[in-house]
Structure formats: C-alpha cells, structure tokens
Amino acid sequence: MIGQSATPSMICPPPSPPTLPAARPQDLPAVDRLLRQPPVAALVQQHGHSLVADQARGLLDGLRRQALDGSLPPAAVQPDSLAQALADRVAARLAPRLRPVLNLTGTVVHTNLGRALLADSALAHLLAVMTGPNNLEYDLHSGGRGDRDSVVEELLCTLTGAEAATVVNNNAAAVLLTIAALAGGGREVIVSRGELVEIGGAFRMPDVMASAGARMVEVGTTNRTHARDYAQAITPQTALLMKVHTSNYMVQGFTAAVDEAELVGIAQAHGLPLATDLGAGSLVDLAQWGLPREPLPQEKIAAGCDVVTFSGDKLLGGPQAGLLVGRRAAIERIRRCPLKRALRMGKLPLAALEATLMLYLRPERLAQDLPTLRLLTRPAEAIRAQAQALQPLLAAALAPRFGVAVVDLLGQIGSGSLPVDRLPSAGLAIAPAQKKAAGRALDGLATALRGLPLPVIGRIHDDRLLLDLRCLDDSAAFTAQLPALQAALA
Ligand SMILES: *Cc1c(COP(=O)(O)O)cnc(C)c1O
C-alpha cells in the first residue's frame, strides 16, 4: 500500500467539473443500429460488413468502458461523432504498417530503411509481369518446363564474365547455400581469422558454417593471414577455401591478407573450390564517381574464383536477393543442393532483379537510371544549395523553440562499404533555443518528425538533430509537411 495516498486529490488536482453529466452506457447504440445510420451505411457499402462491424464493436466496447467509469463526454455518443470515430478506426485498420519514410540519416543504403530504392523500370516490369500469369518456369521455346534461374542467368554471366549463375532469397542464403553445397556433411572449410565477420541480424560466419553442416577451420590471426596458413591447413577433409569481405569493419596497421588471385593457385593445386563472399558487390567501379571503391564480382571471376556471392539490394541497387556467379561445376552443385529450393527467390524480386540488371547494360546511363546510385553521386554543392533553400522555411516552422542552420555533414554509403569512408554531404542542424532540457526538446522534435504523414528520420548528434539532405530527392515532399510539424509541436 506504500505510495497509495488516502487523499489522491491532494496530489492530483481533481478534473475540472464537466458542464454536462457524462454519457451512460445505455446512451450508446447497439452495433446494428450504428451500422444502419446513413454515414455508417455508406462505410459498410464501401468496405463490406465484416470489417466495419468488427471496428464498430471495438469502438463501442471502448466507449462503454469509458461510460462505466463516468469519463465519457456526452458529445462522444452523438451520431455524427460515432460515425466519424468509426470511419477513423476503419481507416487506421486499413493503413499499411509498411510505409514510405524520408531517409535523412545520411546513410544511403540503410538496412533499417529498406536498403536500395527500386528503379522505375523495375517497378514497370513488376506491373507488367505480376498482374497476370508469366513464363516464370515455362520455356516458351520448347513449350515445356523451364527454370526460373534462366530469367537472370545470362545477364549475370554477361555482366560478370562468369560461366554460370544462380540466385536465392538474399546474400545470407547465398553464403549458407554455397557452404552447404560445397562443404556440408561435416567437411572442412578454411577461412582466415581476420574474416570471421558478424553482419547485422546475428549472421556470424562461424554460426553460418555450423548451420550449413560444415566444420570451420580458422587460419592465421586477427590481423595477419598468409598463403602458407591456408596451404598448411589443407587435409583430406578439406572441401572449400573461403574468403569473406570484411564489409563493416577494418583492421588497420600491421596487417596481411591473401587475395583471391593468390588463393586460387593454392585451391587449384589441391583440387579444391574457392568461394568469396563480397557482401555489397557493386557491378561498376564506384571510383569513377569519386566514391569509395568496392571489390567487383567480375574481378573475382577473372581471378578464378569458383563462386562469388553478393547482395541484390545493397550497391547493386535492386531488390533483396543473393546472387551467386562462378564456374559451371560449382554452380551446378549449388543448384542441386536441396536447400536451394528452400531458399529460392520469389517471382517478384526476380522480376525486379531482371529489370535492375538490364540497367547495367547501359553503364553510361546508370547514375541517372539507378536511384540509389543517383543519390550516392549527388554533388555536395547541390545538396548544400538545397539545404540553403530549405533553411528559412524550416526555421520559420520551428521558431522560436529551435534554431536551424545549414551545415556540412559526412554521410556514408551504408550496408557494407568501408565504414571509415565518408560521403561529403550537407543538411540542416536543428538546435533547441534553450540549453535547459535540450535533450528532451530534441527527442520531442525527433518524435514529431517520425509522426508526420511521411515520417522524417534524422539523427541526433552533439545536442543537435541533423537532417542530411543527400537522400531528399524532392524538397516539396518535406516542405509540404511543415504545417503538420508546426501543429505537432504546438
Ligand atoms: C550484407 C552481407 C551479407 C548478407 O547479405 P544480405 O543480402 O543482407 O543477406 C553477407 N556477407 C557480407 C560480407 C555482407 O556484407
């Protein structure tokens, strides 16, 4: 009973007395009567009986509880209020949980915010082939059964120089499948201690090896692994040599690693396959736009790797997918593994992937055609000019509680480019006018931004809320919401 006061009114002031007596439970209509009222009948007409009746029951149950404890305002039981409340509930029930947001975090390929953006041509292709039957697994030439891999295999081979290619649900699946197919059944996979990565979502290389039924044999040390380390670890049980791109961390200083070109020699001398997991795996050299360079799948194929795996929705700029390219013999073994069927790609991402890969046939147009690359290659000056144009508008909406300044920022590619590389960018820094309770004011502002019809996601750093404008393609989408933001903060 500690903490319970006999006289709560001394601690919480009593509510101001209502001008009218509270509504009683019997003032509420029965569900059927509510559904027959004209505006509600129109709602039923539009959405059908089940949904509207369900929401009507939920609404009336809530109101009845309020009426029982005497807190239901009489206006709430008026027919118009009930109809409006019901319409709001139905609309809320039908509102998708997955919604568009504005990514102003400065991280372009943001895993929590859906990674790569689909190109217009990919969306058009989805619309063209997904609203009716299609030849997903049907060979139009022979009139017989086809293979869904053939939708993208030739394109992937053309773009990477590989002999064969296959695709699965995501790159985590591609890595799991590669290891299971080439080294499952307790055989050994040799991997460097410097490459035992954990990427987001509890995907850790040692656990993946175990899940795939392989025995991991670690060689070298955290910072240095040499060719002889691999060679000395090979036994009759060895089935695979594996390289993993350390996409989200970097070992600096006194380091050594063995590249694929050198490992291929060791693998081939022992008749073993070599697989390399690139993670992001861009199909074009990003250095041509002044961006950090990522290893290219085609280089690893040229080096002689048997299997190269990479993601579809990181730098490739497509849908979630795991791409496997390599030598025919290894890809065939992977295709025959029963796990392949369990991890196979759906027809929607497959169609989007095909259209995305097509864009790479026109590399000169890529920075315009691929939205993720377009954002990555936006010049910092253009972003700064955009910030300068937005600053007075946002400042006016947030005055007098917050000040807004144009600032230079450093963003990042995200999802697997070297974490030490930064993208010069620009944006708006919002600081509370009062130092007192600044943290609370910023949290409130961040919450209000997330609560907008098109939620705005920024980042808080050093007592300021930063909005990096690199990914704001369309300023109007932001400015249109300023009145709503102002109202939310009032
Ligand atoms: C991102 C990543 C993966 C997983 O790819 P998903 O497409 O997210 O499944 C695997 N390996 C590396 C090195 C990565 O960076």
Short mmCIF file of C-alpha atoms and ligand atoms in Angstrom, two decimals:
data_model
loop_
_atom_site.label_atom_id
_atom_site.label_comp_id
_atom_site.label_asym_id
_atom_site.label_seq_id
_atom_site.Cartn_x
_atom_site.Cartn_y
_atom_site.Cartn_z
CA MET A 1 0.00 0.00 0.00
CA ILE A 2 3.05 2.23 0.14
CA GLY A 3 2.65 5.12 -2.20
CA GLN A 4 -1.13 4.96 -2.25
CA SER A 5 -2.50 8.08 -0.77
CA ALA A 6 -5.81 8.12 1.07
CA THR A 7 -6.40 11.53 -0.40
CA PRO A 8 -5.31 11.37 -4.03
CA SER A 9 -6.94 14.67 -4.74
CA MET A 10 -4.23 16.32 -2.66
CA ILE A 11 -1.61 15.07 -5.12
CA CYS A 12 -3.51 15.11 -8.41
CA PRO A 13 -5.85 18.09 -8.68
CA PRO A 14 -9.40 16.93 -9.38
CA PRO A 15 -10.54 17.18 -13.02
CA SER A 16 -12.47 20.35 -13.75
CA PRO A 17 -16.17 19.57 -13.31
CA PRO A 18 -17.88 18.61 -16.60
CA THR A 19 -20.51 21.06 -17.74
CA LEU A 20 -22.83 18.19 -18.76
CA PRO A 21 -23.25 14.86 -16.99
CA ALA A 22 -21.09 12.11 -18.51
CA ALA A 23 -22.72 9.78 -21.04
CA ARG A 24 -24.07 6.48 -19.69
CA PRO A 25 -23.59 3.03 -21.25
CA GLN A 26 -27.24 2.96 -22.29
CA ASP A 27 -26.70 6.13 -24.36
CA LEU A 28 -24.59 4.07 -26.77
CA PRO A 29 -26.35 2.46 -29.73
CA ALA A 30 -26.22 -1.28 -30.41
CA VAL A 31 -23.84 -2.33 -33.20
CA ASP A 32 -26.67 -3.00 -35.66
CA ARG A 33 -28.28 0.36 -35.09
CA LEU A 34 -24.96 2.13 -35.52
CA LEU A 35 -24.37 0.31 -38.81
CA ARG A 36 -27.76 1.44 -40.16
CA GLN A 37 -27.06 5.14 -39.65
CA PRO A 38 -26.63 6.77 -43.09
CA PRO A 39 -22.92 7.79 -42.93
CA VAL A 40 -22.03 4.40 -41.44
CA ALA A 41 -24.15 2.57 -44.01
CA ALA A 42 -22.02 4.30 -46.67
CA LEU A 43 -18.91 2.99 -44.94
CA VAL A 44 -20.38 -0.54 -45.00
CA GLN A 45 -21.18 -0.10 -48.67
CA GLN A 46 -17.57 0.82 -49.35
CA HIS A 47 -15.71 -1.75 -47.21
CA GLY A 48 -18.23 -4.52 -46.60
CA HIS A 49 -19.95 -5.60 -43.39
CA SER A 50 -17.24 -7.68 -41.67
CA LEU A 51 -14.56 -5.04 -41.27
CA VAL A 52 -16.90 -2.19 -40.34
CA ALA A 53 -18.91 -4.32 -37.87
CA ASP A 54 -15.68 -5.51 -36.26
CA GLN A 55 -14.43 -1.98 -35.80
CA ALA A 56 -17.87 -0.83 -34.59
CA ARG A 57 -17.78 -3.48 -31.85
CA GLY A 58 -14.28 -2.40 -30.86
CA LEU A 59 -15.29 1.25 -30.80
CA LEU A 60 -18.45 0.66 -28.74
CA ASP A 61 -16.61 -1.62 -26.28
CA GLY A 62 -14.08 1.13 -25.63
CA LEU A 63 -16.73 3.79 -25.24
CA ARG A 64 -18.76 1.54 -22.91
CA ARG A 65 -15.76 1.14 -20.62
CA GLN A 66 -15.33 4.91 -20.55
CA ALA A 67 -19.04 5.34 -19.83
CA LEU A 68 -18.86 2.84 -16.96
CA ASP A 69 -16.15 4.80 -15.22
CA GLY A 70 -18.04 8.03 -15.86
CA SER A 71 -15.48 9.62 -18.16
CA LEU A 72 -17.33 9.56 -21.47
CA PRO A 73 -18.21 13.07 -22.71
CA PRO A 74 -21.82 13.27 -23.92
CA ALA A 75 -20.68 14.60 -27.32
CA ALA A 76 -18.97 11.27 -27.99
CA VAL A 77 -22.29 9.42 -28.27
CA GLN A 78 -23.76 11.83 -30.84
CA PRO A 79 -24.41 10.03 -34.16
CA ASP A 80 -22.00 12.25 -36.10
CA SER A 81 -19.19 11.72 -33.58
CA LEU A 82 -19.74 7.97 -33.58
CA ALA A 83 -19.74 7.84 -37.38
CA GLN A 84 -16.54 9.87 -37.55
CA ALA A 85 -14.84 7.81 -34.85
CA LEU A 86 -15.78 4.63 -36.70
CA ALA A 87 -14.56 5.97 -40.05
CA ASP A 88 -11.25 6.88 -38.38
CA ARG A 89 -10.93 3.39 -36.90
CA VAL A 90 -11.62 1.74 -40.23
CA ALA A 91 -9.09 3.98 -41.98
CA ALA A 92 -6.49 3.23 -39.28
CA ARG A 93 -7.14 -0.51 -39.62
CA LEU A 94 -6.61 -0.31 -43.37
CA ALA A 95 -3.45 1.81 -43.12
CA PRO A 96 -0.43 -0.31 -44.09
CA ARG A 97 2.22 -0.87 -41.43
CA LEU A 98 4.94 -0.69 -44.07
CA ARG A 99 5.11 2.95 -45.11
CA PRO A 100 7.33 5.27 -47.08
CA VAL A 101 9.65 7.49 -44.99
CA LEU A 102 12.18 10.20 -45.74
CA ASN A 103 15.66 8.90 -45.04
CA LEU A 104 17.59 11.95 -43.84
CA THR A 105 20.04 9.91 -41.77
CA GLY A 106 22.92 10.41 -44.20
CA THR A 107 23.29 6.64 -44.68
CA VAL A 108 22.16 6.00 -48.23
CA VAL A 109 21.80 2.20 -48.30
CA HIS A 110 20.17 1.93 -44.86
CA THR A 111 19.23 -1.61 -43.83
CA ASN A 112 16.57 -0.44 -41.36
CA LEU A 113 15.04 1.82 -44.00
CA GLY A 114 14.71 -0.73 -46.78
CA ARG A 115 18.18 -0.50 -48.41
CA ALA A 116 18.28 0.17 -52.18
CA LEU A 117 15.48 2.03 -53.94
CA LEU A 118 13.93 0.28 -56.92
CA ALA A 119 14.39 1.83 -60.34
CA ASP A 120 11.32 3.00 -62.28
CA SER A 121 11.99 0.35 -64.90
CA ALA A 122 11.94 -2.37 -62.22
CA LEU A 123 8.56 -1.13 -60.96
CA ALA A 124 7.21 -1.01 -64.50
CA HIS A 125 8.44 -4.55 -65.11
CA LEU A 126 6.75 -5.77 -61.92
CA LEU A 127 3.49 -4.22 -63.00
CA ALA A 128 3.81 -5.70 -66.49
CA VAL A 129 4.50 -9.29 -65.44
CA MET A 130 2.97 -9.69 -61.97
CA THR A 131 -0.67 -8.84 -62.55
CA GLY A 132 -1.20 -11.92 -64.74
CA PRO A 133 0.43 -15.27 -65.48
CA ASN A 134 4.01 -15.22 -66.78
CA ASN A 135 6.66 -17.65 -68.00
CA LEU A 136 8.49 -17.86 -64.64
CA GLU A 137 9.20 -21.57 -65.03
CA TYR A 138 7.97 -22.19 -68.53
CA ASP A 139 10.15 -22.45 -71.62
CA LEU A 140 8.35 -20.55 -74.36
CA HIS A 141 10.68 -22.12 -76.91
CA SER A 142 10.01 -25.77 -76.21
CA GLY A 143 6.64 -25.36 -74.55
CA GLY A 144 7.90 -27.36 -71.57
CA ARG A 145 9.01 -26.76 -68.03
CA GLY A 146 11.65 -24.07 -67.57
CA ASP A 147 13.96 -22.92 -64.80
CA ARG A 148 13.43 -19.61 -63.01
CA ASP A 149 17.18 -19.08 -62.82
CA SER A 150 17.23 -18.62 -66.59
CA VAL A 151 15.43 -15.28 -66.15
CA VAL A 152 18.69 -13.69 -64.98
CA GLU A 153 21.47 -16.22 -65.55
CA GLU A 154 22.57 -14.99 -68.95
CA LEU A 155 22.51 -11.35 -67.80
CA LEU A 156 24.59 -12.17 -64.73
CA CYS A 157 27.10 -14.09 -66.84
CA THR A 158 27.35 -11.23 -69.34
CA LEU A 159 27.88 -8.67 -66.60
CA THR A 160 30.39 -10.63 -64.52
CA GLY A 161 32.11 -12.88 -67.06
CA ALA A 162 31.03 -15.96 -65.10
CA GLU A 163 30.22 -19.32 -66.74
CA ALA A 164 27.07 -19.83 -64.70
CA ALA A 165 24.89 -18.04 -62.17
CA THR A 166 22.03 -18.69 -59.79
CA VAL A 167 20.01 -16.58 -57.37
CA VAL A 168 18.43 -17.05 -53.94
CA ASN A 169 16.44 -15.05 -51.43
CA ASN A 170 19.30 -12.92 -50.05
CA ASN A 171 23.06 -12.98 -49.75
CA ALA A 172 22.97 -14.63 -46.32
CA ALA A 173 21.16 -17.52 -48.04
CA ALA A 174 23.72 -17.47 -50.88
CA VAL A 175 26.59 -17.91 -48.41
CA LEU A 176 24.76 -20.61 -46.43
CA LEU A 177 23.89 -22.49 -49.60
CA THR A 178 27.42 -22.25 -51.02
CA ILE A 179 28.92 -23.74 -47.87
CA ALA A 180 26.21 -26.41 -47.51
CA ALA A 181 26.50 -27.48 -51.13
CA LEU A 182 30.30 -27.49 -51.34
CA ALA A 183 31.26 -28.50 -47.79
CA GLY A 184 28.16 -29.83 -45.98
CA GLY A 185 28.22 -33.18 -44.22
CA GLY A 186 30.95 -32.19 -41.77
CA ARG A 187 33.64 -31.42 -44.32
CA GLU A 188 36.15 -28.62 -43.66
CA VAL A 189 36.11 -25.01 -44.80
CA ILE A 190 39.28 -22.97 -44.36
CA VAL A 191 38.78 -19.30 -43.54
CA SER A 192 41.02 -16.53 -42.18
CA ARG A 193 40.61 -15.41 -38.55
CA GLY A 194 40.59 -11.87 -39.90
CA GLU A 195 37.39 -12.53 -41.84
CA LEU A 196 35.04 -14.11 -39.29
CA VAL A 197 32.52 -11.32 -39.68
CA GLU A 198 29.26 -10.66 -37.94
CA ILE A 199 26.87 -8.62 -40.01
CA GLY A 200 23.54 -7.28 -38.74
CA GLY A 201 20.83 -9.66 -37.59
CA ALA A 202 23.07 -12.28 -35.95
CA PHE A 203 24.62 -13.50 -39.18
CA ARG A 204 28.03 -14.66 -37.94
CA MET A 205 30.37 -16.59 -40.14
CA PRO A 206 31.14 -19.35 -37.57
CA ASP A 207 27.40 -19.91 -36.98
CA VAL A 208 26.67 -19.95 -40.70
CA MET A 209 29.36 -22.62 -41.19
CA ALA A 210 27.81 -24.72 -38.43
CA SER A 211 24.27 -24.25 -39.79
CA ALA A 212 25.48 -25.32 -43.22
CA GLY A 213 26.87 -28.53 -41.72
CA ALA A 214 30.50 -27.63 -42.36
CA ARG A 215 33.44 -27.66 -39.99
CA MET A 216 35.18 -24.30 -39.87
CA VAL A 217 38.97 -24.35 -39.83
CA GLU A 218 40.33 -20.95 -38.83
CA VAL A 219 43.76 -19.96 -40.05
CA GLY A 220 46.10 -17.01 -39.45
CA THR A 221 45.47 -14.35 -36.84
CA THR A 222 43.08 -11.43 -36.48
CA ASN A 223 45.45 -9.05 -38.24
CA ARG A 224 47.66 -11.26 -40.42
CA THR A 225 46.97 -14.32 -42.52
CA HIS A 226 49.42 -15.69 -45.08
CA ALA A 227 49.17 -18.03 -48.06
CA ARG A 228 51.10 -20.72 -46.16
CA ASP A 229 48.45 -20.63 -43.40
CA TYR A 230 45.84 -21.82 -45.89
CA ALA A 231 48.16 -24.33 -47.56
CA GLN A 232 49.21 -25.91 -44.25
CA ALA A 233 45.62 -26.31 -43.08
CA ILE A 234 44.53 -28.38 -46.08
CA THR A 235 43.74 -32.01 -45.17
CA PRO A 236 41.86 -34.80 -46.96
CA GLN A 237 38.73 -33.49 -45.18
CA THR A 238 39.06 -30.01 -46.68
CA ALA A 239 36.25 -29.23 -49.12
CA LEU A 240 36.39 -25.46 -49.62
CA LEU A 241 38.56 -22.36 -49.23
CA MET A 242 36.52 -19.32 -48.28
CA LYS A 243 37.16 -15.56 -48.41
CA VAL A 244 34.78 -13.09 -46.76
CA HIS A 245 34.79 -9.37 -47.48
CA THR A 246 35.10 -7.55 -44.15
CA SER A 247 32.42 -5.12 -45.17
CA ASN A 248 31.53 -3.46 -41.89
CA TYR A 249 34.89 -3.17 -40.17
CA MET A 250 38.51 -2.61 -40.99
CA VAL A 251 41.69 -3.98 -39.48
CA GLN A 252 44.35 -1.31 -39.80
CA GLY A 253 48.07 -1.21 -39.10
CA PHE A 254 50.26 -4.33 -39.21
CA THR A 255 48.03 -6.44 -41.42
CA ALA A 256 48.26 -9.05 -44.15
CA ALA A 257 45.62 -10.92 -46.08
CA VAL A 258 45.75 -13.25 -49.06
CA ASP A 259 43.77 -12.11 -52.08
CA GLU A 260 41.70 -14.37 -54.29
CA ALA A 261 44.23 -14.35 -57.13
CA GLU A 262 46.81 -15.97 -54.86
CA LEU A 263 44.35 -18.29 -53.11
CA VAL A 264 43.14 -19.66 -56.45
CA GLY A 265 46.62 -21.11 -57.01
CA ILE A 266 46.52 -22.94 -53.68
CA ALA A 267 42.95 -24.14 -54.19
CA GLN A 268 43.62 -25.44 -57.69
CA ALA A 269 46.86 -27.17 -56.66
CA HIS A 270 44.73 -29.23 -54.25
CA GLY A 271 41.68 -29.61 -56.49
CA LEU A 272 39.55 -27.50 -54.13
CA PRO A 273 36.99 -24.81 -54.92
CA LEU A 274 37.43 -21.22 -53.72
CA ALA A 275 34.38 -19.16 -52.76
CA THR A 276 34.38 -15.47 -51.95
CA ASP A 277 31.57 -13.51 -50.31
CA LEU A 278 31.64 -9.85 -51.31
CA GLY A 279 28.61 -8.59 -49.39
CA ALA A 280 27.74 -5.38 -51.23
CA GLY A 281 29.43 -6.27 -54.52
CA SER A 282 28.94 -3.35 -56.88
CA LEU A 283 28.94 -4.32 -60.57
CA VAL A 284 30.52 -0.98 -61.55
CA ASP A 285 33.63 0.72 -60.21
CA LEU A 286 32.30 3.43 -57.90
CA ALA A 287 35.65 5.24 -58.03
CA GLN A 288 34.59 6.77 -61.39
CA TRP A 289 32.18 8.95 -59.37
CA GLY A 290 34.70 9.67 -56.66
CA LEU A 291 33.10 7.12 -54.32
CA PRO A 292 34.98 4.52 -52.26
CA ARG A 293 36.00 1.54 -54.33
CA GLU A 294 34.30 -1.80 -53.61
CA PRO A 295 35.58 -5.11 -54.98
CA LEU A 296 33.78 -6.11 -58.18
CA PRO A 297 32.38 -9.63 -58.76
CA GLN A 298 33.85 -9.60 -62.28
CA GLU A 299 37.37 -9.12 -60.85
CA LYS A 300 36.91 -12.13 -58.59
CA ILE A 301 35.64 -14.22 -61.50
CA ALA A 302 38.64 -13.13 -63.57
CA ALA A 303 40.90 -14.10 -60.66
CA GLY A 304 39.49 -17.62 -60.96
CA CYS A 305 37.09 -17.92 -58.00
CA ASP A 306 34.67 -20.83 -58.27
CA VAL A 307 31.82 -18.99 -56.52
CA VAL A 308 31.29 -15.27 -55.87
CA THR A 309 28.31 -14.21 -53.74
CA PHE A 310 26.82 -10.71 -53.31
CA SER A 311 23.63 -8.89 -52.36
CA GLY A 312 20.92 -7.59 -54.68
CA ASP A 313 19.75 -4.70 -52.51
CA LYS A 314 22.99 -3.13 -51.42
CA LEU A 315 25.15 -1.33 -54.00
CA LEU A 316 23.60 -3.26 -56.88
CA GLY A 317 20.52 -1.11 -56.31
CA GLY A 318 17.91 -3.81 -56.79
CA PRO A 319 15.53 -5.98 -54.74
CA GLN A 320 16.52 -8.27 -51.88
CA ALA A 321 18.44 -11.10 -53.49
CA GLY A 322 21.51 -13.27 -53.13
CA LEU A 323 23.49 -13.59 -56.33
CA LEU A 324 25.88 -16.47 -56.96
CA VAL A 325 28.15 -16.40 -60.01
CA GLY A 326 31.04 -18.67 -60.87
CA ARG A 327 32.26 -21.79 -62.59
CA ARG A 328 29.66 -24.10 -64.06
CA ALA A 329 30.66 -27.15 -61.99
CA ALA A 330 30.37 -25.32 -58.67
CA ILE A 331 27.12 -23.52 -59.58
CA GLU A 332 25.63 -26.85 -60.72
CA ARG A 333 26.46 -28.47 -57.37
CA ILE A 334 24.85 -25.50 -55.62
CA ARG A 335 21.72 -25.79 -57.77
CA ARG A 336 21.35 -29.48 -56.94
CA CYS A 337 21.53 -28.90 -53.16
CA PRO A 338 18.06 -29.41 -51.61
CA LEU A 339 18.48 -26.17 -49.67
CA LYS A 340 18.36 -24.28 -52.97
CA ARG A 341 14.64 -24.99 -53.26
CA ALA A 342 14.05 -23.76 -49.71
CA LEU A 343 15.98 -20.57 -50.32
CA ARG A 344 14.75 -19.86 -53.82
CA MET A 345 13.89 -16.39 -54.91
CA GLY A 346 10.30 -15.23 -55.26
CA LYS A 347 8.95 -14.14 -58.60
CA LEU A 348 8.53 -10.52 -57.51
CA PRO A 349 12.15 -9.87 -56.57
CA LEU A 350 13.24 -11.96 -59.55
CA ALA A 351 11.37 -9.67 -61.95
CA ALA A 352 12.75 -6.59 -60.20
CA LEU A 353 16.24 -8.07 -60.33
CA GLU A 354 15.99 -8.74 -64.05
CA ALA A 355 15.00 -5.14 -64.77
CA THR A 356 17.73 -3.81 -62.45
CA LEU A 357 20.44 -5.92 -64.12
CA MET A 358 19.24 -4.69 -67.53
CA LEU A 359 20.22 -1.16 -66.48
CA TYR A 360 23.83 -2.31 -66.23
CA LEU A 361 23.80 -2.99 -69.98
CA ARG A 362 23.79 0.82 -70.35
CA PRO A 363 26.53 1.79 -67.88
CA GLU A 364 26.77 5.39 -69.13
CA ARG A 365 23.17 5.98 -68.03
CA LEU A 366 23.45 4.13 -64.75
CA ALA A 367 23.85 7.16 -62.46
CA GLN A 368 20.55 8.52 -63.79
CA ASP A 369 18.64 5.26 -64.09
CA LEU A 370 19.52 3.66 -60.75
CA PRO A 371 18.02 5.75 -57.91
CA THR A 372 20.47 4.56 -55.26
CA LEU A 373 23.44 5.45 -57.46
CA ARG A 374 21.81 8.77 -58.34
CA LEU A 375 21.65 9.63 -54.64
CA LEU A 376 25.17 8.39 -53.97
CA THR A 377 26.56 10.57 -56.77
CA ARG A 378 24.72 13.81 -55.89
CA PRO A 379 27.40 16.50 -55.56
CA ALA A 380 27.75 18.01 -52.09
CA GLU A 381 27.31 21.52 -53.58
CA ALA A 382 23.88 20.63 -54.93
CA ILE A 383 22.88 19.26 -51.53
CA ARG A 384 24.17 22.40 -49.80
CA ALA A 385 22.15 24.60 -52.19
CA GLN A 386 19.06 22.55 -51.36
CA ALA A 387 19.76 22.98 -47.63
CA GLN A 388 20.12 26.74 -48.08
CA ALA A 389 16.75 26.90 -49.81
CA LEU A 390 15.05 24.84 -47.09
CA GLN A 391 16.65 26.54 -44.09
CA PRO A 392 14.39 29.65 -43.86
CA LEU A 393 11.24 27.51 -44.28
CA LEU A 394 12.18 25.04 -41.55
CA ALA A 395 13.45 27.86 -39.31
CA ALA A 396 10.09 29.63 -39.60
CA ALA A 397 8.20 26.42 -38.77
CA LEU A 398 10.34 25.70 -35.68
CA ALA A 399 10.78 29.23 -34.28
CA PRO A 400 11.12 30.24 -31.52
CA ARG A 401 11.88 26.91 -29.82
CA PHE A 402 14.56 25.74 -32.23
CA GLY A 403 17.22 27.32 -34.40
CA VAL A 404 18.11 25.89 -37.81
CA ALA A 405 21.49 26.16 -39.52
CA VAL A 406 22.91 24.90 -42.82
CA VAL A 407 25.85 22.59 -42.10
CA ASP A 408 28.35 20.44 -43.96
CA LEU A 409 27.89 16.80 -43.00
CA LEU A 410 29.59 13.48 -43.59
CA GLY A 411 27.27 10.69 -44.62
CA GLN A 412 28.02 7.13 -45.59
CA ILE A 413 27.11 4.63 -48.25
CA GLY A 414 25.92 2.08 -45.71
CA SER A 415 25.33 -1.68 -45.95
CA GLY A 416 28.82 -2.80 -46.47
CA SER A 417 31.05 -0.14 -47.84
CA LEU A 418 34.08 0.52 -45.74
CA PRO A 419 32.82 2.10 -42.55
CA VAL A 420 35.72 4.53 -42.49
CA ASP A 421 34.77 6.14 -45.80
CA ARG A 422 32.54 9.17 -45.52
CA LEU A 423 30.42 10.91 -48.13
CA PRO A 424 30.76 14.72 -48.05
CA SER A 425 27.20 16.00 -47.79
CA ALA A 426 25.16 18.86 -46.35
CA GLY A 427 21.97 19.41 -44.46
CA LEU A 428 20.20 21.16 -41.64
CA ALA A 429 21.19 21.15 -37.99
CA ILE A 430 18.38 21.88 -35.55
CA ALA A 431 19.30 23.02 -32.04
CA PRO A 432 16.96 23.88 -29.16
CA ALA A 433 16.97 27.61 -28.38
CA GLN A 434 17.24 26.84 -24.65
CA LYS A 435 20.14 24.80 -23.31
CA LYS A 436 17.96 23.62 -20.44
CA ALA A 437 16.29 20.25 -21.17
CA ALA A 438 17.77 20.36 -24.67
CA GLY A 439 17.87 16.57 -24.84
CA ARG A 440 14.15 16.28 -24.11
CA ALA A 441 13.33 19.00 -26.65
CA LEU A 442 15.33 17.17 -29.33
CA ASP A 443 13.70 13.85 -28.53
CA GLY A 444 10.30 15.55 -28.80
CA LEU A 445 11.25 17.00 -32.15
CA ALA A 446 12.53 13.65 -33.44
CA THR A 447 9.26 12.05 -32.33
CA ALA A 448 7.22 14.75 -34.08
CA LEU A 449 9.24 14.24 -37.28
CA ARG A 450 8.65 10.48 -37.11
CA GLY A 451 4.94 11.12 -36.53
CA LEU A 452 4.45 13.07 -39.78
CA PRO A 453 2.30 11.55 -42.53
CA LEU A 454 5.57 10.91 -44.39
CA PRO A 455 7.84 10.19 -41.40
CA VAL A 456 11.17 12.02 -41.42
CA ILE A 457 14.11 10.09 -39.98
CA GLY A 458 17.17 12.12 -38.98
CA ARG A 459 19.89 11.57 -36.40
CA ILE A 460 20.74 13.26 -33.12
CA HIS A 461 24.39 14.17 -32.63
CA ASP A 462 26.03 16.56 -30.17
CA ASP A 463 22.76 18.10 -28.95
CA ARG A 464 21.53 18.78 -32.48
CA LEU A 465 19.12 16.97 -34.72
CA LEU A 466 20.79 16.55 -38.10
CA LEU A 467 18.90 16.17 -41.36
CA ASP A 468 21.28 15.08 -44.13
CA LEU A 469 19.61 16.03 -47.41
CA ARG A 470 21.52 13.67 -49.73
CA CYS A 471 18.53 11.34 -49.99
CA LEU A 472 15.90 14.10 -50.22
CA ASP A 473 15.23 13.87 -53.93
CA ASP A 474 12.22 16.10 -53.71
CA SER A 475 12.20 19.08 -51.34
CA ALA A 476 8.44 19.50 -51.82
CA ALA A 477 7.80 16.20 -50.03
CA PHE A 478 9.48 17.77 -47.00
CA THR A 479 8.12 21.33 -47.17
CA ALA A 480 4.55 20.09 -47.65
CA GLN A 481 4.73 18.67 -44.15
CA LEU A 482 5.96 21.78 -42.35
CA PRO A 483 2.45 22.91 -41.30
CA ALA A 484 1.81 19.45 -39.81
CA LEU A 485 5.15 19.62 -38.00
CA GLN A 486 4.36 23.06 -36.63
CA ALA A 487 0.96 21.80 -35.42
CA ALA A 488 2.51 18.71 -33.80
CA LEU A 489 4.92 20.86 -31.80
CA ALA A 490 2.36 23.48 -30.75
C1 LIG B 1 25.44 -7.85 -46.15
C2 LIG B 1 26.34 -9.00 -46.19
C3 LIG B 1 25.82 -10.32 -46.23
C4 LIG B 1 24.36 -10.60 -46.19
O1 LIG B 1 23.68 -10.12 -47.30
P1 LIG B 1 22.07 -9.99 -47.26
O2 LIG B 1 21.71 -9.69 -48.67
O3 LIG B 1 21.78 -8.90 -46.29
O4 LIG B 1 21.53 -11.28 -46.80
C5 LIG B 1 26.71 -11.36 -46.26
N1 LIG B 1 28.04 -11.14 -46.26
C6 LIG B 1 28.58 -9.90 -46.22
C7 LIG B 1 30.06 -9.74 -46.21
C8 LIG B 1 27.74 -8.78 -46.19
O5 LIG B 1 28.25 -7.55 -46.14
#
